[in-house]
Amino acid sequence: MDDDAVLVFSRTTGFRHDSIADGISAIRDLGAHHGFAVDATESAAAFTPDNLHRYGAVVWMSTSGDVLDDAGRAAFERYVRDGGGYVGIHSASDTEYDWPWYGGLVGAYFRSHPAIQDATIRVEDRTHPSTAHLARSWNRRDEWYDYRATPRDRVHVLASLDESSYSGGGMGGDHPIAWCHAYDGGRAWYTGGGHTRESYTEPPFRAHLLGGIRYAAGLT
C-alpha cells in the first residue's frame, strides 16, 4: 500500500454537487505542495483489490447514492481491513444507505439541511492534524447537514456545530460536523463541509482537508 498516493472517487447516482471539480482540483494542489500523488476517478471499476492497494487513502468526494456493486464493496472492505484509509467529504454521508458496513465507516448518514448560511463551528479537538490550525470557534459559510443520528458514541468528534449560530439546525445541542475513528483495521475521517465551490479556496478549510487526508493515509 502506497501511503504517498490518494485516490479521489466522485461518482454520483443521486444529487451532483457542482463543487466536485473544485474539490478535486484543491486536493491535487494539496498533493503537489505536500508530497503525495493524487488520482481521480468517477469509475466504480477502480475498486479492485490490486488498484486500491496503490493508495494510502480513498477520498469520497461528495459522492451520492449507490456507487459500487457487490464486487467493489467487497474490494473496498478488504482494502480498509488491510489498513487503508477513508476520507468522506460532505455528501459522502448521502451515499450507500443499504450497505451497513459503509454506514459504520462514514459514521452517520445525511438526513436534511437548511439553506446555505454562516455558522459557528466549535472545535473540540485542537490537536488533531485536521483541526490543530483552528481556533476554538470557526466561523464559515456552507450547507450544514443534519444527520439521522449523532455518531458521537462511535467516533472521535473533532468539531460540532453551534445551532444557535444559524437557522434550521435539527440535532439540538449535540451536532457533530467532523470526526475520525479507527474502523475495521483502517482509518476513517469525515467532514460535513464542502458543499460550496468557495469552500475549496478557503485556506482553513483546505488545511482541514489536508489534515484529514494525512490522518487517513497514515502520514501523521
Coordinates of N, CA and C in Angstrom, one line a residue:
M1 N 0.8 -1.2 0.0 CA 0.0 0.0 0.0 C 0.9 1.2 0.0
D2 N 0.6 2.2 -0.9 CA 1.4 3.4 -1.1 C 0.8 4.5 -0.3
D3 N 1.4 4.9 0.9 CA 0.9 5.9 1.7 C 1.0 7.3 1.1
D4 N 1.9 7.4 0.0 CA 2.1 8.7 -0.6 C 1.3 8.9 -1.8
A5 N 0.1 8.2 -1.9 CA -0.8 8.4 -3.0 C -2.2 8.3 -2.5
V6 N -3.1 9.1 -3.1 CA -4.5 9.0 -2.7 C -5.4 8.9 -4.0
L7 N -6.5 8.3 -3.9 CA -7.5 8.2 -5.0 C -8.7 9.0 -4.6
V8 N -9.1 9.9 -5.4 CA -10.3 10.7 -5.2 C -11.4 10.1 -6.1
F9 N -12.5 9.7 -5.4 CA -13.6 9.0 -6.1 C -14.8 9.9 -6.0
S10 N -15.4 10.2 -7.1 CA -16.5 11.2 -7.1 C -17.7 10.8 -7.9
R11 N -18.0 9.5 -7.9 CA -19.2 9.1 -8.6 C -20.5 9.5 -7.9
T12 N -21.5 9.9 -8.6 CA -22.8 10.2 -8.0 C -23.9 9.5 -8.8
T13 N -24.9 9.0 -8.1 CA -26.1 8.5 -8.7 C -27.3 9.2 -8.2
G14 N -27.1 10.1 -7.2 CA -28.1 11.0 -6.7 C -27.8 12.4 -7.0
F15 N -27.9 13.3 -6.0 CA -27.6 14.7 -6.3 C -26.1 14.9 -6.6
R16 N -25.9 15.7 -7.6 CA -24.5 16.0 -8.0 C -24.1 17.4 -7.7
H17 N -23.1 17.6 -6.9 CA -22.6 18.9 -6.4 C -21.7 19.5 -7.5
D18 N -22.0 20.8 -7.8 CA -21.1 21.5 -8.8 C -19.8 21.9 -8.2
S19 N -19.5 21.6 -7.0 CA -18.2 21.9 -6.4 C -17.3 20.7 -6.4
I20 N -17.7 19.6 -7.0 CA -16.8 18.4 -7.1 C -15.5 18.7 -7.8
A21 N -15.6 19.3 -8.9 CA -14.4 19.6 -9.7 C -13.4 20.5 -8.9
D22 N -14.0 21.5 -8.2 CA -13.2 22.4 -7.3 C -12.5 21.6 -6.2
G23 N -13.2 20.6 -5.6 CA -12.7 19.8 -4.6 C -11.5 18.9 -5.1
I24 N -11.7 18.3 -6.3 CA -10.6 17.5 -6.9 C -9.4 18.4 -7.2
S25 N -9.6 19.6 -7.7 CA -8.5 20.5 -8.0 C -7.8 20.9 -6.7
A26 N -8.5 21.1 -5.7 CA -7.9 21.5 -4.4 C -7.0 20.4 -3.9
I27 N -7.5 19.2 -3.9 CA -6.8 18.0 -3.4 C -5.5 17.8 -4.3
R28 N -5.7 17.9 -5.6 CA -4.5 17.8 -6.5 C -3.4 18.9 -6.1
D29 N -3.9 20.1 -5.8 CA -3.0 21.1 -5.4 C -2.3 20.8 -4.0
L30 N -3.1 20.3 -3.1 CA -2.5 20.0 -1.8 C -1.5 18.9 -2.0
G31 N -1.8 17.9 -2.8 CA -0.8 16.8 -3.0 C 0.5 17.3 -3.6
A32 N 0.3 18.2 -4.6 CA 1.5 18.8 -5.3 C 2.4 19.5 -4.3
H33 N 1.8 20.2 -3.3 CA 2.6 21.0 -2.4 C 3.0 20.2 -1.1
H34 N 2.4 19.1 -0.9 CA 2.7 18.3 0.4 C 3.2 16.9 0.1
G35 N 3.5 16.6 -1.1 CA 4.3 15.4 -1.3 C 3.5 14.1 -1.5
F36 N 2.2 14.2 -1.9 CA 1.5 12.9 -2.2 C 0.9 13.0 -3.6
A37 N 0.8 11.9 -4.3 CA 0.2 11.8 -5.6 C -1.3 11.7 -5.5
V38 N -2.0 12.2 -6.5 CA -3.4 12.2 -6.5 C -4.0 11.7 -7.8
D39 N -4.8 10.7 -7.8 CA -5.5 10.2 -9.0 C -7.0 10.5 -8.7
A40 N -7.7 10.7 -9.7 CA -9.2 10.9 -9.6 C -10.0 10.1 -10.5
T41 N -11.1 9.6 -10.1 CA -11.9 8.7 -11.0 C -13.4 8.9 -10.6
E42 N -14.2 8.7 -11.6 CA -15.7 8.5 -11.4 C -16.1 7.1 -11.6
S43 N -15.2 6.2 -11.9 CA -15.5 4.8 -12.2 C -15.4 3.9 -11.1
A44 N -16.5 3.1 -10.9 CA -16.5 2.1 -9.9 C -15.6 0.9 -10.2
A45 N -15.1 0.8 -11.5 CA -14.2 -0.2 -11.9 C -12.8 0.0 -11.2
A46 N -12.6 1.2 -10.7 CA -11.3 1.4 -10.0 C -11.2 0.6 -8.6
F47 N -12.4 0.1 -8.2 CA -12.4 -0.6 -6.9 C -12.2 -2.1 -7.0
T48 N -10.9 -2.4 -7.3 CA -10.4 -3.7 -7.3 C -9.3 -3.8 -6.2
P49 N -9.1 -5.0 -5.7 CA -8.0 -5.1 -4.7 C -6.7 -4.6 -5.1
D50 N -6.2 -5.0 -6.3 CA -4.9 -4.6 -6.8 C -4.8 -3.1 -6.9
N51 N -5.9 -2.4 -7.5 CA -5.8 -1.0 -7.7 C -5.9 -0.2 -6.4
L52 N -6.8 -0.6 -5.5 CA -6.9 0.1 -4.3 C -5.7 0.1 -3.4
H53 N -4.9 -1.0 -3.5 CA -3.7 -1.1 -2.7 C -2.6 -0.2 -3.2
R54 N -2.8 0.5 -4.2 CA -1.9 1.5 -4.7 C -2.0 2.8 -3.9
Y55 N -3.0 2.9 -3.0 CA -3.3 4.2 -2.4 C -3.3 4.1 -0.8
G56 N -2.8 5.1 -0.2 CA -2.9 5.2 1.3 C -4.3 5.6 1.8
A57 N -5.1 6.3 0.9 CA -6.4 6.7 1.3 C -7.3 6.8 0.1
V58 N -8.6 6.6 0.2 CA -9.5 6.9 -0.9 C -10.4 8.0 -0.4
V59 N -10.5 9.1 -1.1 CA -11.3 10.2 -0.8 C -12.6 10.1 -1.5
W60 N -13.7 10.0 -0.8 CA -15.1 10.0 -1.4 C -15.6 11.5 -1.4
M61 N -15.4 12.1 -2.6 CA -15.6 13.5 -2.8 C -17.1 13.7 -3.2
S62 N -17.9 14.1 -2.2 CA -19.3 14.4 -2.4 C -20.0 13.3 -3.3
T63 N -19.7 12.1 -3.0 CA -20.5 11.0 -3.7 C -21.9 11.1 -3.2
S64 N -22.8 10.3 -4.0 CA -24.2 10.2 -3.6 C -24.8 9.0 -4.2
G65 N -25.8 8.5 -3.5 CA -26.5 7.3 -4.0 C -25.7 6.0 -3.9
D66 N -26.1 5.0 -4.6 CA -25.3 3.7 -4.6 C -24.3 3.8 -5.7
V67 N -23.0 3.7 -5.3 CA -21.9 4.0 -6.3 C -21.1 2.8 -6.6
L68 N -21.2 1.7 -5.8 CA -20.4 0.5 -6.0 C -21.3 -0.8 -6.1
D69 N -20.9 -1.7 -7.0 CA -21.5 -3.0 -7.0 C -21.0 -3.9 -5.9
D70 N -21.4 -5.2 -5.8 CA -21.0 -6.0 -4.8 C -19.5 -6.3 -4.8
A71 N -19.0 -6.4 -6.0 CA -17.5 -6.7 -6.1 C -16.7 -5.5 -5.6
G72 N -17.2 -4.3 -5.9 CA -16.5 -3.1 -5.5 C -16.6 -2.9 -4.0
R73 N -17.7 -3.2 -3.4 CA -17.9 -3.1 -2.0 C -17.0 -4.1 -1.3
A74 N -16.9 -5.3 -1.8 CA -16.0 -6.3 -1.2 C -14.5 -5.9 -1.2
A75 N -14.1 -5.3 -2.4 CA -12.8 -4.9 -2.5 C -12.4 -3.7 -1.6
F76 N -13.4 -2.8 -1.4 CA -13.1 -1.7 -0.5 C -13.1 -2.1 0.9
E77 N -14.0 -3.0 1.3 CA -13.9 -3.6 2.7 C -12.6 -4.2 2.9
R78 N -12.1 -5.0 2.0 CA -10.8 -5.7 2.2 C -9.7 -4.6 2.3
Y79 N -9.8 -3.6 1.5 CA -8.8 -2.5 1.5 C -8.7 -1.9 2.9
V80 N -9.8 -1.5 3.4 CA -9.8 -0.9 4.8 C -9.3 -1.9 5.8
R81 N -9.7 -3.1 5.7 CA -9.3 -4.1 6.7 C -7.8 -4.4 6.6
D82 N -7.2 -4.1 5.5 CA -5.8 -4.2 5.3 C -5.0 -3.0 5.7
G83 N -5.7 -2.0 6.3 CA -5.1 -0.8 6.8 C -5.3 0.5 6.0
G84 N -6.1 0.4 5.0 CA -6.4 1.5 4.1 C -7.2 2.6 4.8
G85 N -7.1 3.8 4.2 CA -7.8 5.0 4.8 C -9.0 5.5 4.0
Y86 N -9.9 6.0 4.7 CA -11.1 6.6 4.0 C -11.3 8.0 4.5
V87 N -11.6 8.9 3.5 CA -11.9 10.3 3.7 C -13.3 10.5 3.1
G88 N -14.2 11.0 3.9 CA -15.5 11.3 3.4 C -15.8 12.8 3.4
I89 N -16.2 13.4 2.3 CA -16.4 14.8 2.2 C -17.9 15.0 1.9
H90 N -18.5 15.8 2.7 CA -19.9 16.3 2.6 C -20.9 15.2 2.3
S91 N -21.3 15.1 1.0 CA -22.4 14.1 0.8 C -21.9 12.7 0.6
A92 N -20.6 12.4 1.0 CA -20.2 11.0 1.3 C -21.2 10.4 2.3
S93 N -21.8 11.2 3.1 CA -22.8 10.7 4.1 C -24.2 10.5 3.5
D94 N -24.3 10.9 2.2 CA -25.6 10.7 1.4 C -25.4 9.6 0.4
T95 N -24.7 8.5 0.8 CA -24.2 7.5 -0.1 C -24.3 6.1 0.5
E96 N -24.7 5.2 -0.3 CA -24.7 3.8 0.1 C -25.5 3.5 1.4
Y97 N -26.8 3.9 1.4 CA -27.6 3.7 2.6 C -27.9 2.3 2.9
D98 N -27.8 1.4 1.9 CA -28.1 0.0 2.1 C -26.9 -0.9 2.3
W99 N -25.8 -0.3 2.7 CA -24.5 -1.0 2.9 C -24.1 -0.7 4.3
P100 N -24.5 -1.6 5.3 CA -24.3 -1.3 6.7 C -22.8 -1.1 7.0
W101 N -21.9 -1.8 6.4 CA -20.5 -1.6 6.7 C -20.1 -0.2 6.4
Y102 N -20.5 0.3 5.3 CA -20.2 1.7 4.9 C -20.8 2.7 5.9
G103 N -22.0 2.4 6.3 CA -22.6 3.3 7.3 C -21.8 3.4 8.6
G104 N -21.2 2.3 9.0 CA -20.3 2.4 10.1 C -19.0 3.1 9.8
L105 N -18.5 3.0 8.6 CA -17.3 3.7 8.2 C -17.5 5.2 8.1
V106 N -18.5 5.6 7.5 CA -18.7 7.1 7.4 C -19.1 7.7 8.7
G107 N -19.8 6.9 9.5 CA -20.1 7.3 10.9 C -21.6 7.8 11.1
A108 N -22.2 8.4 10.1 CA -23.5 8.9 10.2 C -24.1 9.2 8.8
Y109 N -25.3 8.9 8.6 CA -26.0 9.2 7.3 C -26.7 10.6 7.3
F110 N -26.7 11.2 6.2 CA -27.4 12.5 6.0 C -28.9 12.4 6.2
R111 N -29.5 13.4 6.8 CA -30.9 13.5 6.9 C -31.5 14.6 6.2
S112 N -31.0 15.9 6.4 CA -31.6 17.0 5.8 C -30.6 18.2 6.0
H113 N -31.0 19.3 5.4 CA -30.2 20.6 5.6 C -31.0 21.8 5.3
P114 N -30.7 22.9 6.0 CA -31.3 24.2 5.7 C -30.6 24.9 4.6
A115 N -30.9 26.1 4.3 CA -30.3 26.9 3.3 C -28.8 27.1 3.7
I116 N -28.0 27.4 2.6 CA -26.6 27.8 2.8 C -26.5 29.1 3.7
Q117 N -25.7 29.0 4.7 CA -25.6 30.2 5.6 C -24.3 30.1 6.4
D118 N -24.0 31.2 7.1 CA -22.9 31.3 8.0 C -23.3 30.5 9.3
A119 N -22.3 29.9 9.9 CA -22.5 29.2 11.2 C -21.2 29.2 11.9
T120 N -21.3 28.9 13.2 CA -20.1 28.8 14.1 C -19.9 27.3 14.4
I121 N -18.6 26.9 14.2 CA -18.2 25.5 14.5 C -17.4 25.6 15.8
R122 N -17.8 24.7 16.7 CA -17.0 24.5 17.9 C -15.9 23.5 17.7
V123 N -14.7 23.8 17.7 CA -13.6 22.9 17.5 C -13.3 22.2 18.9
E124 N -13.6 20.9 18.9 CA -13.5 20.1 20.1 C -12.1 19.5 20.3
D125 N -11.4 19.2 19.2 CA -10.0 18.6 19.3 C -9.1 19.6 18.6
R126 N -8.2 20.3 19.3 CA -7.3 21.2 18.7 C -5.9 20.6 18.6
T127 N -5.8 19.3 18.7 CA -4.5 18.6 18.5 C -4.5 17.8 17.2
H128 N -5.6 17.4 16.7 CA -5.7 16.5 15.5 C -5.2 17.3 14.3
P129 N -4.5 16.7 13.4 CA -3.9 17.4 12.3 C -4.9 18.1 11.4
S130 N -6.2 17.7 11.4 CA -7.2 18.4 10.6 C -7.9 19.6 11.3
T131 N -7.6 19.8 12.6 CA -8.2 20.9 13.4 C -7.2 21.7 14.2
A132 N -5.9 21.3 14.2 CA -5.0 21.9 15.1 C -4.7 23.4 14.7
H133 N -5.0 23.7 13.4 CA -4.7 25.1 13.0 C -5.9 26.0 13.3
L134 N -6.9 25.5 13.9 CA -8.1 26.3 14.1 C -8.2 26.8 15.5
A135 N -8.9 28.0 15.7 CA -9.3 28.5 17.0 C -10.4 27.7 17.5
R136 N -10.8 27.9 18.8 CA -11.9 27.1 19.4 C -13.2 27.3 18.6
S137 N -13.4 28.5 18.1 CA -14.6 28.8 17.3 C -14.2 29.1 15.8
W138 N -14.8 28.5 14.9 CA -14.5 28.6 13.5 C -15.8 29.0 12.8
N139 N -15.8 30.2 12.2 CA -17.0 30.7 11.6 C -16.8 30.6 10.0
R140 N -17.7 30.0 9.4 CA -17.7 29.9 7.9 C -19.1 29.6 7.4
R141 N -19.1 29.7 6.0 CA -20.4 29.6 5.3 C -20.4 28.3 4.5
D142 N -21.5 27.5 4.7 CA -21.6 26.3 4.0 C -23.1 25.8 4.0
E143 N -23.3 24.6 3.5 CA -24.6 23.9 3.7 C -24.4 22.9 4.8
W144 N -25.2 23.1 5.9 CA -24.9 22.4 7.1 C -25.9 21.2 7.3
Y145 N -25.3 20.0 7.2 CA -26.1 18.8 7.3 C -26.6 18.5 8.7
D146 N -27.8 18.0 8.8 CA -28.3 17.2 9.9 C -28.1 15.8 9.6
Y147 N -27.8 14.9 10.5 CA -27.6 13.5 10.3 C -28.7 12.7 11.0
R148 N -28.9 11.5 10.6 CA -30.0 10.7 11.1 C -29.8 10.4 12.6
A149 N -28.6 10.4 13.1 CA -28.3 10.2 14.5 C -26.9 10.7 14.7
T150 N -26.6 11.2 16.0 CA -25.3 11.6 16.3 C -24.4 10.4 16.3
P151 N -23.2 10.6 15.7 CA -22.2 9.5 15.7 C -21.3 9.5 17.0
R152 N -21.5 10.4 17.9 CA -20.6 10.6 19.0 C -20.2 9.3 19.8
D153 N -21.1 8.4 19.9 CA -20.7 7.2 20.7 C -19.9 6.2 19.9
R154 N -19.7 6.5 18.6 CA -19.0 5.6 17.7 C -17.7 6.1 17.1
V155 N -17.5 7.4 17.2 CA -16.4 8.1 16.6 C -15.7 9.1 17.6
H156 N -14.6 9.6 17.2 CA -14.0 10.7 17.9 C -14.4 12.0 17.2
V157 N -15.2 12.8 17.9 CA -15.7 14.1 17.3 C -14.6 15.1 17.4
L158 N -14.3 15.7 16.2 CA -13.3 16.8 16.1 C -13.9 18.2 16.2
A159 N -15.1 18.3 15.7 CA -15.8 19.6 15.7 C -17.3 19.4 15.6
S160 N -18.0 20.4 16.1 CA -19.5 20.3 16.1 C -20.1 21.7 15.8
L161 N -21.3 21.7 15.4 CA -22.0 23.0 15.1 C -22.7 23.6 16.3
D162 N -22.6 24.9 16.4 CA -23.4 25.6 17.4 C -24.7 26.0 16.7
E163 N -25.8 25.3 17.0 CA -27.0 25.5 16.3 C -27.6 26.9 16.6
S164 N -27.2 27.5 17.7 CA -27.7 28.9 18.0 C -27.1 29.9 17.0
S165 N -26.1 29.5 16.2 CA -25.5 30.5 15.3 C -26.1 30.5 13.9
Y166 N -27.0 29.6 13.6 CA -27.6 29.6 12.3 C -29.1 29.1 12.4
S167 N -29.8 29.2 11.3 CA -31.2 28.8 11.3 C -31.4 27.4 10.7
G168 N -32.3 26.6 11.3 CA -32.7 25.4 10.6 C -32.0 24.1 11.1
G169 N -31.1 24.2 12.0 CA -30.4 23.0 12.5 C -31.4 22.2 13.3
G170 N -31.3 20.8 13.2 CA -32.3 20.0 13.7 C -31.8 18.9 14.7
M171 N -30.5 19.0 15.1 CA -30.0 18.0 16.0 C -29.8 18.4 17.4
G172 N -30.1 19.7 17.7 CA -30.1 20.1 19.1 C -28.7 20.4 19.6
G173 N -28.4 20.1 20.9 CA -27.2 20.5 21.5 C -26.0 19.7 21.1
D174 N -26.2 18.6 20.4 CA -25.0 17.7 20.1 C -25.1 17.5 18.5
H175 N -24.3 18.3 17.8 CA -24.4 18.3 16.4 C -22.9 18.1 15.8
P176 N -22.3 17.0 15.8 CA -21.0 16.8 15.2 C -21.0 17.1 13.7
I177 N -19.9 17.7 13.3 CA -19.8 18.0 11.8 C -18.5 17.5 11.2
A178 N -17.5 17.1 12.1 CA -16.3 16.5 11.6 C -15.8 15.5 12.6
W179 N -15.4 14.3 12.2 CA -14.9 13.3 13.1 C -14.0 12.3 12.5
C180 N -13.4 11.5 13.3 CA -12.5 10.4 12.8 C -12.6 9.2 13.7
H181 N -12.2 8.1 13.2 CA -12.1 6.9 14.1 C -11.4 5.8 13.4
A182 N -10.8 4.9 14.2 CA -10.3 3.6 13.6 C -11.5 2.7 13.3
Y183 N -11.4 2.0 12.2 CA -12.6 1.2 11.8 C -12.1 0.0 11.0
D184 N -12.4 -1.1 11.6 CA -12.2 -2.4 10.9 C -10.8 -2.6 10.3
G185 N -9.8 -2.1 11.0 CA -8.5 -2.3 10.6 C -7.9 -1.0 9.9
G186 N -8.7 -0.1 9.5 CA -8.3 1.1 8.8 C -8.6 2.4 9.6
R187 N -8.5 3.5 8.9 CA -8.7 4.8 9.5 C -9.7 5.6 8.7
A188 N -10.7 6.2 9.3 CA -11.7 7.0 8.6 C -11.8 8.4 9.2
W189 N -12.0 9.3 8.3 CA -12.2 10.8 8.6 C -13.3 11.3 7.8
Y190 N -14.1 12.1 8.4 CA -15.3 12.7 7.6 C -15.4 14.2 8.0
T191 N -15.8 15.0 7.0 CA -16.2 16.4 7.3 C -17.5 16.7 6.6
G192 N -18.4 17.4 7.3 CA -19.7 17.7 6.6 C -19.6 19.0 5.8
G193 N -18.4 19.7 5.8 CA -18.2 20.8 5.0 C -17.9 20.4 3.5
G194 N -17.9 21.4 2.7 CA -17.5 21.2 1.3 C -18.6 21.2 0.2
H195 N -19.8 21.8 0.6 CA -20.9 21.9 -0.4 C -20.5 23.0 -1.4
T196 N -20.1 24.1 -0.9 CA -19.9 25.3 -1.8 C -18.6 25.2 -2.6
R197 N -18.6 25.8 -3.7 CA -17.3 25.9 -4.5 C -16.3 26.7 -3.8
E198 N -16.7 27.7 -3.1 CA -15.8 28.6 -2.3 C -15.1 27.9 -1.2
S199 N -15.7 26.8 -0.7 CA -15.0 26.1 0.4 C -13.6 25.7 0.0
Y200 N -13.4 25.3 -1.2 CA -12.1 24.8 -1.6 C -11.0 25.8 -2.0
T201 N -11.4 27.1 -1.8 CA -10.4 28.2 -1.9 C -10.1 28.8 -0.5
E202 N -10.8 28.3 0.5 CA -10.6 28.8 1.9 C -9.4 28.2 2.5
P203 N -8.3 28.9 2.9 CA -7.2 28.3 3.5 C -7.5 27.4 4.7
P204 N -8.3 27.9 5.6 CA -8.6 27.0 6.8 C -9.3 25.7 6.4
F205 N -10.2 25.7 5.4 CA -10.9 24.5 5.0 C -9.9 23.6 4.3
R206 N -9.1 24.2 3.4 CA -8.1 23.3 2.7 C -7.1 22.7 3.7
A207 N -6.7 23.4 4.8 CA -5.9 22.8 5.8 C -6.6 21.7 6.5
H208 N -7.9 21.9 6.7 CA -8.8 20.9 7.4 C -8.7 19.6 6.5
L209 N -8.9 19.7 5.2 CA -8.9 18.6 4.3 C -7.5 17.9 4.3
L210 N -6.5 18.7 4.2 CA -5.1 18.2 4.2 C -4.9 17.3 5.5
G211 N -5.2 17.8 6.6 CA -5.0 17.1 7.9 C -5.8 15.8 7.9
G212 N -7.1 15.8 7.3 CA -7.9 14.6 7.3 C -7.3 13.6 6.3
I213 N -6.8 14.0 5.2 CA -6.1 13.1 4.2 C -4.9 12.5 4.9
R214 N -4.1 13.3 5.5 CA -2.8 12.8 6.1 C -3.1 11.8 7.2
Y215 N -4.2 12.1 8.0 CA -4.6 11.2 9.1 C -5.0 9.8 8.4
A216 N -5.9 9.9 7.5 CA -6.4 8.7 6.9 C -5.4 7.8 6.2
A217 N -4.5 8.5 5.5 CA -3.4 7.8 4.8 C -2.3 7.4 5.7
G218 N -2.3 7.7 6.9 CA -1.2 7.2 7.8 C 0.0 8.1 7.7
L219 N -0.1 9.3 7.2 CA 1.1 10.2 7.0 C 1.4 11.0 8.2
T220 N 0.6 10.9 9.3 CA 0.9 11.7 10.5 C 1.1 10.7 11.7

